[in-house]
mmCIF file of C-alpha atoms and ligand atoms in Angstrom:
data_model
loop_
_atom_site.group_PDB
_atom_site.id
_atom_site.type_symbol
_atom_site.label_atom_id
_atom_site.label_comp_id
_atom_site.label_asym_id
_atom_site.label_seq_id
_atom_site.Cartn_x
_atom_site.Cartn_y
_atom_site.Cartn_z
ATOM 1 C CA UNK A 6 93.284 13.159 95.320
ATOM 2 C CA UNK A 7 95.161 11.768 98.343
ATOM 3 C CA UNK A 8 93.522 8.864 100.114
ATOM 4 C CA UNK A 9 94.216 7.149 103.390
ATOM 5 C CA UNK A 10 96.430 8.072 106.280
ATOM 6 C CA UNK A 11 99.320 10.503 106.210
ATOM 7 C CA UNK A 12 102.629 8.613 106.100
ATOM 8 C CA UNK A 13 104.931 10.387 108.573
ATOM 9 C CA UNK A 14 107.538 7.689 109.210
ATOM 10 C CA UNK A 15 111.231 8.331 108.461
ATOM 11 C CA UNK A 16 110.864 6.806 105.004
ATOM 12 C CA UNK A 17 109.117 5.950 102.803
ATOM 13 C CA UNK A 18 107.466 9.362 102.892
ATOM 14 C CA UNK A 19 104.622 11.227 101.223
ATOM 15 C CA UNK A 20 105.485 12.221 97.651
ATOM 16 C CA UNK A 21 104.118 15.011 95.471
ATOM 17 C CA UNK A 22 101.199 14.629 93.044
ATOM 18 C CA UNK A 23 103.545 15.355 90.141
ATOM 19 C CA UNK A 24 105.871 12.529 91.224
ATOM 20 C CA UNK A 25 102.933 10.112 91.525
ATOM 21 C CA UNK A 26 101.771 11.080 88.030
ATOM 22 C CA UNK A 27 105.315 10.561 86.689
ATOM 23 C CA UNK A 28 105.796 6.989 87.916
ATOM 24 C CA UNK A 29 102.193 5.810 87.486
ATOM 25 C CA UNK A 30 102.550 5.065 83.783
ATOM 26 C CA UNK A 31 103.147 1.998 81.613
ATOM 27 C CA UNK A 32 106.856 1.061 81.895
ATOM 28 C CA UNK A 33 108.902 2.868 79.271
ATOM 29 C CA UNK A 34 111.958 1.360 77.563
ATOM 30 C CA UNK A 35 115.346 2.253 79.038
ATOM 31 C CA UNK A 36 116.410 3.482 75.595
ATOM 32 C CA UNK A 37 113.263 5.502 74.792
ATOM 33 C CA UNK A 38 114.334 9.086 74.000
ATOM 34 C CA UNK A 39 112.232 10.639 76.817
ATOM 35 C CA UNK A 40 113.809 8.236 79.338
ATOM 36 C CA UNK A 41 117.303 9.012 78.093
ATOM 37 C CA UNK A 42 116.567 12.726 78.400
ATOM 38 C CA UNK A 43 115.041 12.327 81.892
ATOM 39 C CA UNK A 44 117.971 10.194 83.084
ATOM 40 C CA UNK A 45 120.531 12.683 81.761
ATOM 41 C CA UNK A 46 118.787 15.669 83.367
ATOM 42 C CA UNK A 47 118.411 13.797 86.659
ATOM 43 C CA UNK A 48 122.143 13.017 86.786
ATOM 44 C CA UNK A 49 123.036 16.655 86.076
ATOM 45 C CA UNK A 50 120.571 17.834 88.694
ATOM 46 C CA UNK A 51 121.987 15.435 91.286
ATOM 47 C CA UNK A 52 125.250 17.389 91.165
ATOM 48 C CA UNK A 53 123.249 20.562 91.909
ATOM 49 C CA UNK A 54 121.347 19.003 94.801
ATOM 50 C CA UNK A 55 124.541 17.443 96.201
ATOM 51 C CA UNK A 56 126.400 20.775 95.690
ATOM 52 C CA UNK A 57 129.033 18.602 94.041
ATOM 53 C CA UNK A 58 131.910 19.560 91.754
ATOM 54 C CA UNK A 59 131.480 19.281 87.984
ATOM 55 C CA UNK A 60 133.877 16.359 87.727
ATOM 56 C CA UNK A 61 132.075 14.294 90.416
ATOM 57 C CA UNK A 62 130.271 11.229 89.075
ATOM 58 C CA UNK A 63 126.578 10.650 89.839
ATOM 59 C CA UNK A 64 125.270 7.072 89.927
ATOM 60 C CA UNK A 65 121.655 5.902 90.051
ATOM 61 C CA UNK A 66 120.957 2.181 90.195
ATOM 62 C CA UNK A 67 117.895 0.134 91.040
ATOM 63 C CA UNK A 68 118.040 -0.674 94.735
ATOM 64 C CA UNK A 69 117.626 0.416 98.316
ATOM 65 C CA UNK A 70 119.775 2.534 100.592
ATOM 66 C CA UNK A 71 121.505 -0.642 101.732
ATOM 67 C CA UNK A 72 122.553 -1.306 98.132
ATOM 68 C CA UNK A 73 123.977 2.227 97.940
ATOM 69 C CA UNK A 74 125.967 1.573 101.132
ATOM 70 C CA UNK A 75 127.214 -1.749 99.731
ATOM 71 C CA UNK A 76 128.195 -0.090 96.458
ATOM 72 C CA UNK A 77 130.285 2.514 98.273
ATOM 73 C CA UNK A 78 131.979 -0.065 100.482
ATOM 74 C CA UNK A 79 132.682 -2.539 97.677
ATOM 75 C CA UNK A 80 134.235 0.071 95.390
ATOM 76 C CA UNK A 81 136.543 1.574 97.999
ATOM 77 C CA UNK A 82 137.565 -1.183 100.408
ATOM 78 C CA UNK A 83 139.377 -4.466 100.056
ATOM 79 C CA UNK A 84 141.222 -6.986 102.212
ATOM 80 C CA UNK A 85 144.127 -5.401 104.028
ATOM 81 C CA UNK A 86 142.498 -1.951 104.189
ATOM 82 C CA UNK A 87 141.280 -0.291 107.347
ATOM 83 C CA UNK A 88 138.272 1.982 107.758
ATOM 84 C CA UNK A 89 137.242 4.319 110.525
ATOM 85 C CA UNK A 90 133.524 4.217 111.298
ATOM 86 C CA UNK A 91 132.059 7.131 113.217
ATOM 87 C CA UNK A 92 129.240 5.208 114.843
ATOM 88 C CA UNK A 93 125.977 6.932 115.775
ATOM 89 C CA UNK A 94 123.600 3.966 115.690
ATOM 90 C CA UNK A 95 121.929 1.192 113.764
ATOM 91 C CA UNK A 96 123.035 2.206 110.261
ATOM 92 C CA UNK A 97 126.635 2.823 111.323
ATOM 93 C CA UNK A 98 126.654 -0.729 112.751
ATOM 94 C CA UNK A 99 125.408 -1.930 109.362
ATOM 95 C CA UNK A 100 128.137 -0.242 107.346
ATOM 96 C CA UNK A 101 130.802 -1.467 109.785
ATOM 97 C CA UNK A 102 129.641 -5.030 109.186
ATOM 98 C CA UNK A 103 129.660 -4.515 105.413
ATOM 99 C CA UNK A 104 133.265 -3.324 105.545
ATOM 100 C CA UNK A 105 134.264 -6.330 107.657
ATOM 101 C CA UNK A 106 132.502 -8.708 105.251
ATOM 102 C CA UNK A 107 134.661 -7.212 102.509
ATOM 103 C CA UNK A 108 137.692 -8.438 104.487
ATOM 104 C CA UNK A 109 138.808 -5.013 105.663
ATOM 105 C CA UNK A 110 139.546 -3.993 109.245
ATOM 106 C CA UNK A 111 137.191 -1.622 111.040
ATOM 107 C CA UNK A 112 138.031 0.735 113.867
ATOM 108 C CA UNK A 113 134.964 2.329 115.394
ATOM 109 C CA UNK A 114 134.569 5.524 117.357
ATOM 110 C CA UNK A 115 131.305 5.037 119.209
ATOM 111 C CA UNK A 116 129.050 7.176 121.340
ATOM 112 C CA UNK A 117 126.219 6.577 123.767
ATOM 113 C CA UNK A 118 122.785 6.242 122.171
ATOM 114 C CA UNK A 119 121.600 9.719 121.179
ATOM 115 C CA UNK A 120 125.080 11.199 121.140
ATOM 116 C CA UNK A 121 127.868 11.481 118.562
ATOM 117 C CA UNK A 122 131.594 10.898 119.136
ATOM 118 C CA UNK A 123 133.524 14.130 119.703
ATOM 119 C CA UNK A 124 135.661 15.446 116.856
ATOM 120 C CA UNK A 125 138.693 15.144 119.152
ATOM 121 C CA UNK A 126 138.115 11.414 119.468
ATOM 122 C CA UNK A 127 137.719 11.064 115.719
ATOM 123 C CA UNK A 128 140.914 13.040 115.177
ATOM 124 C CA UNK A 129 142.907 10.892 117.627
ATOM 125 C CA UNK A 130 141.619 7.740 115.945
ATOM 126 C CA UNK A 131 142.684 9.085 112.545
ATOM 127 C CA UNK A 132 146.079 10.098 113.986
ATOM 128 C CA UNK A 133 146.526 6.608 115.383
ATOM 129 C CA UNK A 134 145.987 4.510 112.237
ATOM 130 C CA UNK A 135 146.421 4.151 108.502
ATOM 131 C CA UNK A 136 142.913 4.360 107.122
ATOM 132 C CA UNK A 137 141.620 4.092 103.595
ATOM 133 C CA UNK A 138 138.298 5.772 104.384
ATOM 134 C CA UNK A 139 136.161 7.331 107.085
ATOM 135 C CA UNK A 140 132.490 6.324 107.090
ATOM 136 C CA UNK A 141 129.758 8.276 108.865
ATOM 137 C CA UNK A 142 125.969 8.329 108.894
ATOM 138 C CA UNK A 143 124.888 11.907 108.222
ATOM 139 C CA UNK A 144 121.603 11.357 110.053
ATOM 140 C CA UNK A 145 121.180 8.088 111.894
ATOM 141 C CA UNK A 146 117.511 7.207 111.531
ATOM 142 C CA UNK A 147 117.596 5.035 114.641
ATOM 143 C CA UNK A 148 118.526 7.882 116.994
ATOM 144 C CA UNK A 149 117.792 11.119 115.125
ATOM 145 C CA UNK A 150 121.430 12.186 115.564
ATOM 146 C CA UNK A 151 123.044 14.332 112.880
ATOM 147 C CA UNK A 152 126.830 14.370 112.751
ATOM 148 C CA UNK A 153 128.975 17.372 111.825
ATOM 149 C CA UNK A 154 129.628 16.155 108.286
ATOM 150 C CA UNK A 155 131.596 19.242 107.338
ATOM 151 C CA UNK A 156 134.079 18.795 110.194
ATOM 152 C CA UNK A 157 134.369 15.039 109.597
ATOM 153 C CA UNK A 158 135.064 15.564 105.880
ATOM 154 C CA UNK A 159 137.734 18.130 106.795
ATOM 155 C CA UNK A 160 139.391 15.754 109.288
ATOM 156 C CA UNK A 161 139.401 12.983 106.689
ATOM 157 C CA UNK A 162 140.978 15.276 104.118
ATOM 158 C CA UNK A 163 143.676 16.414 106.544
ATOM 159 C CA UNK A 164 144.582 12.762 107.004
ATOM 160 C CA UNK A 165 144.431 11.947 103.257
ATOM 161 C CA UNK A 166 141.562 9.554 103.983
ATOM 162 C CA UNK A 167 138.462 9.260 101.771
ATOM 163 C CA UNK A 168 135.189 10.309 103.399
ATOM 164 C CA UNK A 169 131.898 8.495 102.811
ATOM 165 C CA UNK A 170 128.588 9.771 104.165
ATOM 166 C CA UNK A 171 125.372 7.777 104.353
ATOM 167 C CA UNK A 172 122.810 10.451 103.557
ATOM 168 C CA UNK A 173 119.832 8.113 103.260
ATOM 169 C CA UNK A 174 117.936 10.037 105.941
ATOM 170 C CA UNK A 175 119.504 13.399 105.102
ATOM 171 C CA UNK A 176 120.187 14.108 101.427
ATOM 172 C CA UNK A 177 118.101 17.042 100.164
ATOM 173 C CA UNK A 178 116.920 17.790 103.706
ATOM 174 C CA UNK A 179 120.133 18.511 105.619
ATOM 175 C CA UNK A 180 122.866 20.849 104.426
ATOM 176 C CA UNK A 181 125.619 18.949 102.657
ATOM 177 C CA UNK A 182 128.137 20.716 100.438
ATOM 178 C CA UNK A 183 130.055 18.005 98.698
ATOM 179 C CA UNK A 184 132.437 20.313 96.845
ATOM 180 C CA UNK A 185 133.055 22.917 99.543
ATOM 181 C CA UNK A 186 133.514 20.281 102.246
ATOM 182 C CA UNK A 187 135.660 17.978 100.101
ATOM 183 C CA UNK A 188 133.591 14.830 100.725
ATOM 184 C CA UNK A 189 134.170 11.789 98.506
ATOM 185 C CA UNK A 190 130.919 9.838 98.510
ATOM 186 C CA UNK A 191 127.447 11.038 99.480
ATOM 187 C CA UNK A 192 124.889 8.276 99.068
ATOM 188 C CA UNK A 193 121.158 8.062 99.527
ATOM 189 C CA UNK A 194 117.962 6.251 98.547
ATOM 190 C CA UNK A 195 114.890 7.519 96.742
ATOM 191 C CA UNK A 196 112.297 7.086 99.487
ATOM 192 C CA UNK A 197 113.247 9.912 101.825
ATOM 193 C CA UNK A 198 113.916 13.626 101.337
ATOM 194 C CA UNK A 199 114.458 13.159 97.591
ATOM 195 C CA UNK A 200 110.711 12.437 97.478
ATOM 196 C CA UNK A 201 110.145 9.222 95.509
ATOM 197 C CA UNK A 202 108.910 5.732 96.330
ATOM 198 C CA UNK A 203 111.600 3.230 97.413
ATOM 199 C CA UNK A 204 113.608 1.615 94.627
ATOM 200 C CA UNK A 205 116.584 3.762 93.655
ATOM 201 C CA UNK A 206 120.067 3.872 95.169
ATOM 202 C CA UNK A 207 121.760 7.189 94.415
ATOM 203 C CA UNK A 208 125.199 8.606 95.047
ATOM 204 C CA UNK A 209 127.678 11.158 93.834
ATOM 205 C CA UNK A 210 131.334 10.124 93.901
ATOM 206 C CA UNK A 211 134.510 12.222 93.755
ATOM 207 C CA UNK A 212 137.317 11.622 91.279
ATOM 208 C CA UNK A 213 139.489 10.509 94.230
ATOM 209 C CA UNK A 214 136.999 7.737 94.993
ATOM 210 C CA UNK A 215 136.783 6.752 91.320
ATOM 211 C CA UNK A 216 140.589 6.511 91.275
ATOM 212 C CA UNK A 217 140.486 4.286 94.346
ATOM 213 C CA UNK A 218 138.172 1.824 92.560
ATOM 214 C CA UNK A 219 140.696 1.638 89.711
ATOM 215 C CA UNK A 220 143.397 0.483 92.164
ATOM 216 C CA UNK A 221 141.414 -2.385 93.714
ATOM 217 C CA UNK A 222 142.980 -5.813 93.305
ATOM 218 C CA UNK A 223 139.661 -7.575 93.888
ATOM 219 C CA UNK A 224 136.857 -5.995 91.816
ATOM 220 C CA UNK A 225 133.467 -5.475 93.446
ATOM 221 C CA UNK A 226 130.419 -7.524 92.355
ATOM 222 C CA UNK A 227 129.496 -6.462 88.819
ATOM 223 C CA UNK A 228 126.014 -5.263 89.681
ATOM 224 C CA UNK A 229 127.379 -2.308 91.616
ATOM 225 C CA UNK A 230 130.829 -1.800 90.161
ATOM 226 C CA UNK A 231 131.627 1.879 89.464
ATOM 227 C CA UNK A 232 133.582 0.722 86.402
ATOM 228 C CA UNK A 233 130.561 -1.038 84.870
ATOM 229 C CA UNK A 234 128.170 1.822 85.598
ATOM 230 C CA UNK A 235 130.253 4.907 84.898
ATOM 231 C CA UNK A 236 130.056 4.625 81.068
ATOM 232 C CA UNK A 237 126.292 4.130 81.335
ATOM 233 C CA UNK A 238 125.860 7.271 83.427
ATOM 234 C CA UNK A 239 128.136 9.099 80.997
ATOM 235 C CA UNK A 240 126.045 7.941 78.019
ATOM 236 C CA UNK A 241 122.784 9.114 79.587
ATOM 237 C CA UNK A 242 124.325 12.510 80.313
ATOM 238 C CA UNK A 243 125.385 12.742 76.672
ATOM 239 C CA UNK A 244 121.891 11.748 75.487
ATOM 240 C CA UNK A 245 122.993 8.375 74.099
ATOM 241 C CA UNK A 246 121.213 5.042 74.648
ATOM 242 C CA UNK A 247 123.200 2.427 76.509
ATOM 243 C CA UNK A 248 122.718 -0.744 78.500
ATOM 244 C CA UNK A 249 124.448 -2.604 81.294
ATOM 245 C CA UNK A 250 121.563 -3.644 83.563
ATOM 246 C CA UNK A 251 117.960 -2.476 83.183
ATOM 247 C CA UNK A 252 117.278 0.712 85.117
ATOM 248 C CA UNK A 253 114.012 1.187 87.048
ATOM 249 C CA UNK A 254 112.585 3.277 84.200
ATOM 250 C CA UNK A 255 109.372 4.488 85.864
ATOM 251 C CA UNK A 256 111.361 5.639 88.866
ATOM 252 C CA UNK A 257 113.970 7.354 86.692
ATOM 253 C CA UNK A 258 111.227 9.411 85.016
ATOM 254 C CA UNK A 259 109.868 10.261 88.480
ATOM 255 C CA UNK A 260 113.387 11.083 89.744
ATOM 256 C CA UNK A 261 113.709 13.699 87.036
ATOM 257 C CA UNK A 262 110.431 15.264 88.206
ATOM 258 C CA UNK A 263 111.363 15.092 91.907
ATOM 259 C CA UNK A 264 114.790 16.678 91.383
ATOM 260 C CA UNK A 265 113.296 19.405 89.207
ATOM 261 C CA UNK A 266 110.778 20.147 91.967
ATOM 262 C CA UNK A 267 113.658 20.384 94.412
ATOM 263 C CA UNK A 268 115.531 22.790 92.184
ATOM 264 C CA UNK A 269 112.423 24.899 91.563
ATOM 265 C CA UNK A 270 111.643 25.270 95.298
ATOM 266 C CA UNK A 271 111.313 28.805 96.624
ATOM 267 C CA UNK A 272 111.148 29.650 100.325
ATOM 268 C CA UNK A 273 111.579 33.108 101.816
ATOM 269 C CA UNK A 274 114.356 34.651 99.746
ATOM 270 C CA UNK A 275 115.967 31.281 98.984
ATOM 271 C CA UNK A 276 115.724 28.977 96.016
ATOM 272 C CA UNK A 277 116.638 25.410 95.067
ATOM 273 C CA UNK A 278 118.407 23.197 97.547
ATOM 274 C CA UNK A 279 119.040 26.182 99.871
ATOM 275 C CA UNK A 280 115.254 26.636 100.061
ATOM 276 C CA UNK A 281 114.854 22.934 100.876
ATOM 277 C CA UNK A 282 117.445 23.109 103.668
ATOM 278 C CA UNK A 283 115.627 26.133 105.116
ATOM 279 C CA UNK A 284 112.220 24.429 104.843
ATOM 280 C CA UNK A 285 113.481 21.341 106.680
ATOM 281 C CA UNK A 286 114.990 23.548 109.361
ATOM 282 C CA UNK A 287 111.794 25.521 109.956
ATOM 283 C CA UNK A 288 109.673 22.371 109.840
ATOM 284 C CA UNK A 289 111.928 20.668 112.416
ATOM 285 C CA UNK A 290 111.875 23.773 114.645
ATOM 286 C CA UNK A 291 108.092 23.785 114.551
ATOM 287 C CA UNK A 292 107.876 20.042 115.302
ATOM 288 C CA UNK A 293 110.287 20.357 118.213
ATOM 289 C CA UNK A 294 108.315 23.274 119.646
ATOM 290 C CA UNK A 295 105.205 21.069 119.648
ATOM 291 C CA UNK A 296 106.993 18.123 121.268
ATOM 292 C CA UNK A 297 108.308 20.343 124.005
ATOM 293 C CA UNK A 298 104.911 22.043 124.544
ATOM 294 C CA UNK A 299 103.343 18.636 125.206
ATOM 295 C CA UNK A 300 106.235 17.626 127.469
ATOM 296 C CA UNK A 301 107.932 15.153 125.116
ATOM 297 C CA UNK A 302 111.704 14.693 125.054
ATOM 298 C CA UNK A 303 113.978 13.759 122.193
ATOM 299 C CA UNK A 304 116.051 10.577 122.361
ATOM 300 C CA UNK A 305 119.133 12.464 121.224
ATOM 301 C CA UNK A 306 120.964 15.481 122.573
ATOM 302 C CA UNK A 307 118.965 18.497 121.361
ATOM 303 C CA UNK A 308 122.065 20.087 119.801
ATOM 304 C CA UNK A 309 122.501 17.029 117.577
ATOM 305 C CA UNK A 310 118.856 16.669 116.532
ATOM 306 C CA UNK A 311 118.349 16.144 112.807
ATOM 307 C CA UNK A 312 115.895 18.207 110.784
ATOM 308 C CA UNK A 313 114.507 15.230 108.875
ATOM 309 C CA UNK A 314 112.977 13.284 111.771
ATOM 310 C CA UNK A 315 112.255 13.337 115.478
ATOM 311 C CA UNK A 316 113.075 10.353 117.693
ATOM 312 C CA UNK A 317 110.865 10.964 120.739
ATOM 313 C CA UNK A 318 110.827 9.206 124.104
ATOM 314 C CA UNK A 319 107.469 7.845 125.226
ATOM 315 C CA UNK A 320 106.347 9.865 128.225
ATOM 316 C CA UNK A 321 106.182 8.201 131.645
ATOM 317 C CA UNK A 322 103.535 5.442 131.674
ATOM 318 C CA UNK A 323 103.020 5.476 127.878
ATOM 319 C CA UNK A 324 104.107 2.685 125.541
ATOM 320 C CA UNK A 325 103.999 1.710 121.875
ATOM 321 C CA UNK A 326 100.191 1.632 121.933
ATOM 322 C CA UNK A 327 100.582 5.387 121.354
ATOM 323 C CA UNK A 328 101.342 4.568 117.705
ATOM 324 C CA UNK A 329 97.870 3.153 117.100
ATOM 325 C CA UNK A 330 96.278 6.088 118.904
ATOM 326 C CA UNK A 331 98.156 8.406 116.521
ATOM 327 C CA UNK A 332 97.127 6.246 113.543
ATOM 328 C CA UNK A 333 93.475 6.480 114.617
ATOM 329 C CA UNK A 334 93.902 10.209 114.108
ATOM 330 C CA UNK A 335 94.985 9.654 110.517
ATOM 331 C CA UNK A 336 98.771 9.782 110.849
ATOM 332 C CA UNK A 337 101.228 6.902 110.665
ATOM 333 C CA UNK A 338 104.425 7.279 112.679
ATOM 334 C CA UNK A 339 107.135 4.682 113.383
ATOM 335 C CA UNK A 340 108.326 2.781 116.442
ATOM 336 C CA UNK A 341 111.874 2.844 117.805
ATOM 337 C CA UNK A 342 114.708 1.133 115.918
ATOM 338 C CA UNK A 343 117.855 1.177 117.999
ATOM 339 C CA UNK A 344 118.256 -2.368 119.392
ATOM 340 C CA UNK A 345 119.181 -1.239 122.915
ATOM 341 C CA UNK A 346 116.103 0.942 123.516
ATOM 342 C CA UNK A 347 113.570 0.509 120.746
ATOM 343 C CA UNK A 348 110.655 0.060 123.164
ATOM 344 C CA UNK A 349 111.373 3.444 124.748
ATOM 345 C CA UNK A 350 110.710 5.816 121.863
ATOM 346 C CA UNK A 351 108.935 6.458 118.573
ATOM 347 C CA UNK A 352 109.868 8.340 115.421
ATOM 348 C CA UNK A 353 108.173 10.950 113.284
ATOM 349 C CA UNK A 354 109.593 11.672 109.839
ATOM 350 C CA UNK A 355 109.374 15.259 108.579
ATOM 351 C CA UNK A 356 111.182 15.370 105.290
ATOM 352 C CA UNK A 357 110.603 15.884 101.594
ATOM 353 C CA UNK A 358 107.326 17.095 100.117
ATOM 354 C CA UNK A 359 105.518 17.395 103.481
ATOM 355 C CA UNK A 360 107.796 20.275 104.417
ATOM 356 C CA UNK A 361 105.804 22.197 101.769
ATOM 357 C CA UNK A 362 102.441 21.095 103.200
ATOM 358 C CA UNK A 363 101.563 23.015 106.379
ATOM 359 C CA UNK A 364 98.260 21.091 106.593
ATOM 360 C CA UNK A 365 100.117 17.764 106.816
ATOM 361 C CA UNK A 366 102.534 19.089 109.418
ATOM 362 C CA UNK A 367 99.750 20.552 111.567
ATOM 363 C CA UNK A 368 97.743 17.336 111.325
ATOM 364 C CA UNK A 369 100.783 15.393 112.556
ATOM 365 C CA UNK A 370 101.448 17.776 115.434
ATOM 366 C CA UNK A 371 97.778 17.648 116.434
ATOM 367 C CA UNK A 372 97.560 13.846 116.176
ATOM 368 C CA UNK A 373 100.645 13.311 118.345
ATOM 369 C CA UNK A 374 99.584 15.932 120.908
ATOM 370 C CA UNK A 375 96.022 14.572 121.191
ATOM 371 C CA UNK A 376 97.157 10.948 121.405
ATOM 372 C CA UNK A 377 99.651 11.814 124.150
ATOM 373 C CA UNK A 378 97.017 13.768 126.083
ATOM 374 C CA UNK A 379 94.612 10.821 125.807
ATOM 375 C CA UNK A 380 97.285 8.312 126.900
ATOM 376 C CA UNK A 381 98.054 10.391 129.985
ATOM 377 C CA UNK A 382 94.410 10.881 130.992
HETATM 378 N N1 LIG B 5 120.975 4.386 106.105
HETATM 379 C C1 LIG B 5 120.075 5.135 106.745
HETATM 380 C C2 LIG B 5 120.549 6.324 107.498
HETATM 381 C C3 LIG B 5 118.721 4.800 106.689
HETATM 382 O O1 LIG B 5 117.822 5.545 107.317
HETATM 383 C C4 LIG B 5 118.312 3.662 105.959
HETATM 384 C C5 LIG B 5 116.851 3.261 105.860
HETATM 385 N N2 LIG B 5 116.053 3.599 106.881
HETATM 386 C C6 LIG B 5 119.298 2.927 105.316
HETATM 387 C C7 LIG B 5 120.608 3.319 105.402
HETATM 388 C C8 LIG B 5 118.951 1.692 104.546
HETATM 389 O O2 LIG B 5 118.113 2.004 103.492
HETATM 390 P P1 LIG B 5 117.137 0.887 102.878
HETATM 391 O O3 LIG B 5 116.142 0.550 103.925
HETATM 392 O O4 LIG B 5 116.540 1.583 101.688
HETATM 393 O O5 LIG B 5 117.989 -0.264 102.507
#
C-alpha cells in the first residue's frame, strides 16, 4: 500500500513494491549464500542493461552518484594528464572540479544553459590537444539536456581518448549502447531510473579503462580503487564469498530485484532494456504534450530534451510557490538547480517505475496543469 505524496523529482524516485519488499528486511551478511547469488546476478544483469561487452567490468559500491563520478576520475586521471569536459551544466562543472582536484588539466567545451556544445566544437577541441579522457554528462539534471553520447563516444575513439559518461540521470531510461558505441565508463547511482533508494554507486568499465588504472603512478584512494574492487566483483560473479569493504547488503538484494524487473519489462513488441527506453520515450512525449498544452516551455532546446525529466520555465508571473501548489495536489516536484537561473524553472522527474504507472503520470500532469491554472487566475 503506497502512502503519502507521489515523488516526482529527478531522483530519488518512486520504486516498485517488489523493490521495497526486497530491501525492507533485516540486514543479511555480505557472505550469506542468497546475497552472493543476488550480487552475482546483479553484476551479470548490469552488462545487459548497459548493453556492454562481455569483458567489461561491472562495479557496485556503497555510495552516491558523486562517489561513482569520483571513482571514475580517480582511476583514470592523474597529475600531468588532460581531460576534455563537454559541459552541459551543474554536474559537468562538478566532474571538471574533481579532475582538477586530482591534479589533471581540464579543457572545457561549454554551451549556453539549456544547450549542448556542437560536435564540431568537441572535435576541434580533441584535435587541438592530447587528452587522456573525454567526460560528458549523458543527461544533465540541472538543465534537462541530453547529449549525443553515441557521437561523443565515436569522436573520443577516433582520437584514442577514453570516454566517460555520467549516466546518473539517464542509465536505464535513455538509450546507451556501451559496446556498440565503444564507450569506456558508464556510471550511475541507484536512486534514479534503475529504481532503488539512494545508496549504491554503479558503473561498467571497459578493458581499456581497466588498463589505464594499471598504468597510474599515483593509485586512487583505496575505497574506490578498481584494483581493490575488481577481484571482489569477480568473486561474486563466480558465486564465491569475498570481502574488501562491506557492501550495502539490503540494497544489493534490492538491486537484483530491480534489474530483473528491468530485464523482464515488456512494452509493445519490445522487451528488456529496449522496452524501458521505449517507455521513457513515450512517457516523456506525453509529459511534453501536457506542458505545451498548458503553455509551459522547457528550459532546454526541445531537440535536446531528455526523456527522464522535464526542466520547465515558470510561466510569466509565477514563481517557486508553484511547487507547494503542486504538492497540495499530492505530487512532489523539484525546484531549479542550475546556479545561473535556478529561480526561473522547476523540474519534474519521469523515470524508472513510474513509467509503468499511467495513474502516477496522469496525476502528475493533472497536478501541474491545475496548479499552473490556479497560479495564473
Ligand atoms: N550526476 C548527475 C547527472 C546527477 O543527476 C546527480 C544527482 N542528481 C549526480 C551526478 C550526483 O549524484 P548524487 O546526488 O547521488 O551524489
